[in-house]
Amino acid sequence: MSKTNGDTPTETRGKYARSEETRERILAAALEECAEVGIHKASMASIAARAEVAVGILNYHFGSRKKMLHELMSTQVQNFWSSMSLPRAVGWGYFETEAAMLKVYLEFLHVNPNYVQLAEEIRRHEPELYQQGAGIQLEYVVRRLKAGVDNGELPTMGGDEIRTRAYLILGAYTFLDRLVEDDNYPGDELVVTIVMNMLRNGLTSDSTDS
């Protein structure tokens, strides 16, 4: 019986696994390189060297530098949102949910310090992609505020006020990474307490009354 030249299913799965491992290694190297020198200065050669592969391997997997960096950004955004998902908790109100999300976000910043630098690079060099992500985050904040109003936990607010408050909340969260990196960072527990006190004081008063 003659031998076939095709790969067996096991060999195919092995090649696929190695291919995925190589892609992940390249993306990890790209993230480190972008965080260190910036997206606009990260070259295919430097990323390949950091990943310990030939430049041709990068081209094989991604086609171009632009496509590789776009996949890197998209992957990081997906990682962020998957990390920010919370289990459904019966009886959680607005402030309990917000405190839980803040704790998860701080933990994410500790584990993924390069994400913040990449987000800043995306804001400067890929503004459309940045705005897409920011828009999604804003709508989540708006949705949580509306839920708080609907269940009576927050005072009645109009659409404009809800959206304005959402921008302020999102802005505060955006700069928490600077605090986390500060030498005098007071710790997650105290930060969560302070932020939640600010939210309670700011959201439970009718600030639009003049």
mmCIF file of C-alpha atoms in Angstrom:
data_model
loop_
_atom_site.group_PDB
_atom_site.id
_atom_site.type_symbol
_atom_site.label_atom_id
_atom_site.label_comp_id
_atom_site.label_asym_id
_atom_site.label_seq_id
_atom_site.Cartn_x
_atom_site.Cartn_y
_atom_site.Cartn_z
ATOM 1 C CA MET A 1 0.000 0.000 0.000
ATOM 2 C CA SER A 2 1.392 3.395 -0.933
ATOM 3 C CA LYS A 3 1.884 6.088 1.682
ATOM 4 C CA THR A 4 -0.162 9.268 1.410
ATOM 5 C CA ASN A 5 1.567 12.641 1.514
ATOM 6 C CA GLY A 6 -1.222 14.402 3.433
ATOM 7 C CA ASP A 7 -0.950 15.231 7.126
ATOM 8 C CA THR A 8 -2.841 13.130 9.624
ATOM 9 C CA PRO A 9 -5.457 14.908 11.787
ATOM 10 C CA THR A 10 -3.039 14.799 14.728
ATOM 11 C CA GLU A 11 -0.257 16.381 12.663
ATOM 12 C CA THR A 12 -2.643 19.054 11.410
ATOM 13 C CA ARG A 13 -3.752 19.915 14.955
ATOM 14 C CA GLY A 14 -0.110 20.055 16.040
ATOM 15 C CA LYS A 15 0.800 22.473 13.261
ATOM 16 C CA TYR A 16 -2.251 24.613 14.037
ATOM 17 C CA ALA A 17 -1.328 24.752 17.731
ATOM 18 C CA ARG A 18 2.246 25.756 16.911
ATOM 19 C CA SER A 19 0.930 28.388 14.514
ATOM 20 C CA GLU A 20 -1.336 29.850 17.181
ATOM 21 C CA GLU A 21 1.489 29.820 19.715
ATOM 22 C CA THR A 22 3.679 31.723 17.255
ATOM 23 C CA ARG A 23 0.963 34.319 16.649
ATOM 24 C CA GLU A 24 0.477 34.797 20.383
ATOM 25 C CA ARG A 25 4.225 35.149 20.910
ATOM 26 C CA ILE A 26 4.436 37.747 18.140
ATOM 27 C CA LEU A 27 1.503 39.732 19.537
ATOM 28 C CA ALA A 28 3.013 39.618 23.030
ATOM 29 C CA ALA A 29 6.312 40.891 21.615
ATOM 30 C CA ALA A 30 4.490 43.611 19.684
ATOM 31 C CA LEU A 31 2.726 44.735 22.844
ATOM 32 C CA GLU A 32 6.015 44.977 24.745
ATOM 33 C CA GLU A 33 7.689 46.809 21.874
ATOM 34 C CA CYS A 34 4.824 49.285 21.444
ATOM 35 C CA ALA A 35 4.717 49.966 25.172
ATOM 36 C CA GLU A 36 8.463 50.603 25.201
ATOM 37 C CA VAL A 37 8.998 52.695 22.069
ATOM 38 C CA GLY A 38 5.473 53.590 20.903
ATOM 39 C CA ILE A 39 3.327 52.246 18.090
ATOM 40 C CA HIS A 40 4.736 54.616 15.490
ATOM 41 C CA LYS A 41 8.332 53.530 16.235
ATOM 42 C CA ALA A 42 7.729 49.798 16.574
ATOM 43 C CA SER A 43 9.226 48.153 13.493
ATOM 44 C CA MET A 44 8.676 44.700 12.061
ATOM 45 C CA ALA A 45 12.363 43.941 12.592
ATOM 46 C CA SER A 46 12.341 44.939 16.277
ATOM 47 C CA ILE A 47 9.143 42.997 16.968
ATOM 48 C CA ALA A 48 10.507 39.941 15.152
ATOM 49 C CA ALA A 49 13.730 40.117 17.147
ATOM 50 C CA ARG A 50 11.811 40.365 20.413
ATOM 51 C CA ALA A 51 9.633 37.393 19.406
ATOM 52 C CA GLU A 52 12.729 35.485 18.218
ATOM 53 C CA VAL A 53 11.319 34.828 14.760
ATOM 54 C CA ALA A 54 12.203 35.957 11.246
ATOM 55 C CA VAL A 55 10.500 39.030 9.792
ATOM 56 C CA GLY A 56 9.035 36.774 7.131
ATOM 57 C CA ILE A 57 7.122 34.898 9.832
ATOM 58 C CA LEU A 58 5.392 38.147 10.802
ATOM 59 C CA ASN A 59 4.429 38.733 7.184
ATOM 60 C CA TYR A 60 3.206 35.144 6.888
ATOM 61 C CA HIS A 61 0.919 35.438 9.916
ATOM 62 C CA PHE A 62 -0.322 39.015 9.541
ATOM 63 C CA GLY A 63 0.414 40.204 6.008
ATOM 64 C CA SER A 64 1.626 43.656 6.993
ATOM 65 C CA ARG A 65 2.721 45.783 9.932
ATOM 66 C CA LYS A 66 -0.559 47.696 9.873
ATOM 67 C CA LYS A 67 -2.657 44.518 10.004
ATOM 68 C CA MET A 68 -0.524 43.099 12.808
ATOM 69 C CA LEU A 69 -0.829 46.246 14.931
ATOM 70 C CA HIS A 70 -4.563 46.451 14.273
ATOM 71 C CA GLU A 71 -4.977 42.853 15.453
ATOM 72 C CA LEU A 72 -2.860 43.666 18.503
ATOM 73 C CA MET A 73 -5.113 46.595 19.381
ATOM 74 C CA SER A 74 -8.279 44.593 18.774
ATOM 75 C CA THR A 75 -6.959 41.718 20.882
ATOM 76 C CA GLN A 76 -6.145 44.030 23.762
ATOM 77 C CA VAL A 77 -9.599 45.593 23.629
ATOM 78 C CA GLN A 78 -11.161 42.114 23.682
ATOM 79 C CA ASN A 79 -8.949 41.104 26.617
ATOM 80 C CA PHE A 80 -10.015 44.225 28.471
ATOM 81 C CA TRP A 81 -13.727 43.593 28.007
ATOM 82 C CA SER A 82 -13.465 39.915 28.867
ATOM 83 C CA SER A 83 -11.610 40.878 32.049
ATOM 84 C CA MET A 84 -14.259 43.454 32.954
ATOM 85 C CA SER A 85 -17.162 41.019 32.764
ATOM 86 C CA LEU A 86 -18.870 40.464 36.102
ATOM 87 C CA PRO A 87 -20.955 37.537 37.315
ATOM 88 C CA ARG A 88 -24.630 38.383 37.741
ATOM 89 C CA ALA A 89 -25.326 39.053 41.397
ATOM 90 C CA VAL A 90 -28.892 39.003 42.689
ATOM 91 C CA GLY A 91 -29.777 42.173 44.554
ATOM 92 C CA TRP A 92 -26.796 44.233 43.412
ATOM 93 C CA GLY A 93 -27.652 47.882 42.999
ATOM 94 C CA TYR A 94 -25.812 50.613 41.105
ATOM 95 C CA PHE A 95 -23.124 51.273 43.706
ATOM 96 C CA GLU A 96 -22.424 47.596 44.422
ATOM 97 C CA THR A 97 -21.984 46.965 40.697
ATOM 98 C CA GLU A 98 -19.796 50.024 40.245
ATOM 99 C CA ALA A 99 -17.570 49.068 43.189
ATOM 100 C CA ALA A 100 -17.170 45.526 41.850
ATOM 101 C CA MET A 101 -16.250 46.810 38.389
ATOM 102 C CA LEU A 102 -13.763 49.268 39.857
ATOM 103 C CA LYS A 103 -12.040 46.462 41.777
ATOM 104 C CA VAL A 104 -11.825 44.369 38.607
ATOM 105 C CA TYR A 105 -10.477 47.330 36.644
ATOM 106 C CA LEU A 106 -7.751 48.038 39.201
ATOM 107 C CA GLU A 107 -6.752 44.389 39.178
ATOM 108 C CA PHE A 108 -6.612 44.502 35.373
ATOM 109 C CA LEU A 109 -4.267 47.513 35.538
ATOM 110 C CA HIS A 110 -1.968 45.682 37.949
ATOM 111 C CA VAL A 111 -1.808 42.593 35.746
ATOM 112 C CA ASN A 112 -1.626 44.431 32.402
ATOM 113 C CA PRO A 113 0.538 47.541 32.868
ATOM 114 C CA ASN A 114 1.296 47.712 29.136
ATOM 115 C CA TYR A 115 -2.396 48.069 28.287
ATOM 116 C CA VAL A 116 -2.501 51.668 29.491
ATOM 117 C CA GLN A 117 0.449 52.705 27.369
ATOM 118 C CA LEU A 118 -1.037 50.958 24.350
ATOM 119 C CA ALA A 119 -4.391 52.684 24.904
ATOM 120 C CA GLU A 120 -2.635 56.040 24.908
ATOM 121 C CA GLU A 121 -0.778 55.121 21.739
ATOM 122 C CA ILE A 122 -4.051 54.090 20.120
ATOM 123 C CA ARG A 123 -5.616 57.409 21.116
ATOM 124 C CA ARG A 124 -2.827 59.344 19.430
ATOM 125 C CA HIS A 125 -2.158 57.243 16.347
ATOM 126 C CA GLU A 126 -5.380 55.296 15.731
ATOM 127 C CA PRO A 127 -8.054 57.772 16.875
ATOM 128 C CA GLU A 128 -10.918 56.004 15.109
ATOM 129 C CA LEU A 129 -10.202 52.710 16.875
ATOM 130 C CA TYR A 130 -9.790 54.558 20.173
ATOM 131 C CA GLN A 131 -13.113 56.349 19.736
ATOM 132 C CA GLN A 132 -14.844 53.052 19.005
ATOM 133 C CA GLY A 133 -13.610 51.603 22.295
ATOM 134 C CA ALA A 134 -14.346 54.780 24.241
ATOM 135 C CA GLY A 135 -17.843 54.900 22.769
ATOM 136 C CA ILE A 136 -18.542 51.353 23.926
ATOM 137 C CA GLN A 137 -17.280 52.169 27.433
ATOM 138 C CA LEU A 138 -19.379 55.332 27.563
ATOM 139 C CA GLU A 139 -22.556 53.479 26.620
ATOM 140 C CA TYR A 140 -21.930 50.918 29.365
ATOM 141 C CA VAL A 141 -21.622 53.732 31.929
ATOM 142 C CA VAL A 142 -24.775 55.391 30.574
ATOM 143 C CA ARG A 143 -26.642 52.082 30.787
ATOM 144 C CA ARG A 144 -25.606 51.556 34.412
ATOM 145 C CA LEU A 145 -26.652 55.104 35.355
ATOM 146 C CA LYS A 146 -30.038 54.652 33.685
ATOM 147 C CA ALA A 147 -30.532 51.396 35.599
ATOM 148 C CA GLY A 148 -29.723 53.215 38.837
ATOM 149 C CA VAL A 149 -32.319 55.877 38.032
ATOM 150 C CA ASP A 150 -34.924 53.306 37.024
ATOM 151 C CA ASN A 151 -34.590 51.337 40.266
ATOM 152 C CA GLY A 152 -34.808 54.504 42.364
ATOM 153 C CA GLU A 153 -31.266 54.308 43.693
ATOM 154 C CA LEU A 154 -30.291 57.498 41.854
ATOM 155 C CA PRO A 155 -32.352 60.684 41.506
ATOM 156 C CA THR A 156 -34.224 61.386 38.302
ATOM 157 C CA MET A 157 -31.956 62.655 35.513
ATOM 158 C CA GLY A 158 -32.559 63.670 31.960
ATOM 159 C CA GLY A 159 -30.665 62.161 29.053
ATOM 160 C CA ASP A 160 -28.226 65.066 28.792
ATOM 161 C CA GLU A 161 -27.352 64.913 32.473
ATOM 162 C CA ILE A 162 -26.870 61.151 32.405
ATOM 163 C CA ARG A 163 -24.545 61.420 29.425
ATOM 164 C CA THR A 164 -22.563 64.281 30.979
ATOM 165 C CA ARG A 165 -22.144 62.385 34.234
ATOM 166 C CA ALA A 166 -21.106 59.296 32.258
ATOM 167 C CA TYR A 167 -18.337 61.278 30.572
ATOM 168 C CA LEU A 168 -17.099 62.546 33.946
ATOM 169 C CA ILE A 169 -17.109 59.046 35.455
ATOM 170 C CA LEU A 170 -15.335 57.566 32.449
ATOM 171 C CA GLY A 171 -12.764 60.368 32.555
ATOM 172 C CA ALA A 172 -12.020 59.682 36.213
ATOM 173 C CA TYR A 173 -11.582 55.973 35.564
ATOM 174 C CA THR A 174 -9.364 56.656 32.569
ATOM 175 C CA PHE A 175 -6.735 58.353 34.706
ATOM 176 C CA LEU A 176 -6.721 55.806 37.511
ATOM 177 C CA ASP A 177 -3.756 54.127 35.806
ATOM 178 C CA ARG A 178 -1.618 57.174 36.692
ATOM 179 C CA LEU A 179 -2.558 56.722 40.332
ATOM 180 C CA VAL A 180 -1.820 52.994 40.250
ATOM 181 C CA GLU A 181 1.678 53.718 38.918
ATOM 182 C CA ASP A 182 2.343 56.424 41.531
ATOM 183 C CA ASP A 183 4.942 55.629 44.191
ATOM 184 C CA ASN A 184 2.477 56.737 46.862
ATOM 185 C CA TYR A 185 -0.415 54.590 45.626
ATOM 186 C CA PRO A 186 -2.566 53.998 48.731
ATOM 187 C CA GLY A 187 -3.846 50.577 47.699
ATOM 188 C CA ASP A 188 -6.941 49.271 45.939
ATOM 189 C CA GLU A 189 -9.189 49.123 49.001
ATOM 190 C CA LEU A 190 -8.751 52.784 49.904
ATOM 191 C CA VAL A 191 -9.022 53.892 46.282
ATOM 192 C CA VAL A 192 -12.313 52.024 45.842
ATOM 193 C CA THR A 193 -13.665 53.579 49.059
ATOM 194 C CA ILE A 194 -12.700 57.108 48.000
ATOM 195 C CA VAL A 195 -14.061 56.768 44.470
ATOM 196 C CA MET A 196 -17.324 55.251 45.670
ATOM 197 C CA ASN A 197 -17.778 58.023 48.255
ATOM 198 C CA MET A 198 -17.276 60.581 45.471
ATOM 199 C CA LEU A 199 -19.837 58.810 43.298
ATOM 200 C CA ARG A 200 -22.361 58.608 46.131
ATOM 201 C CA ASN A 201 -21.944 62.278 47.010
ATOM 202 C CA GLY A 202 -22.076 63.366 43.391
ATOM 203 C CA LEU A 203 -24.884 61.154 42.151
ATOM 204 C CA THR A 204 -27.350 61.187 45.039
ATOM 205 C CA SER A 205 -27.804 64.974 45.048
ATOM 206 C CA ASP A 206 -29.878 66.982 42.585
ATOM 207 C CA SER A 207 -26.901 68.874 41.237
ATOM 208 C CA THR A 208 -28.835 70.360 38.336
ATOM 209 C CA ASP A 209 -31.032 72.405 40.668
ATOM 210 C CA SER A 210 -29.926 76.026 40.746
#
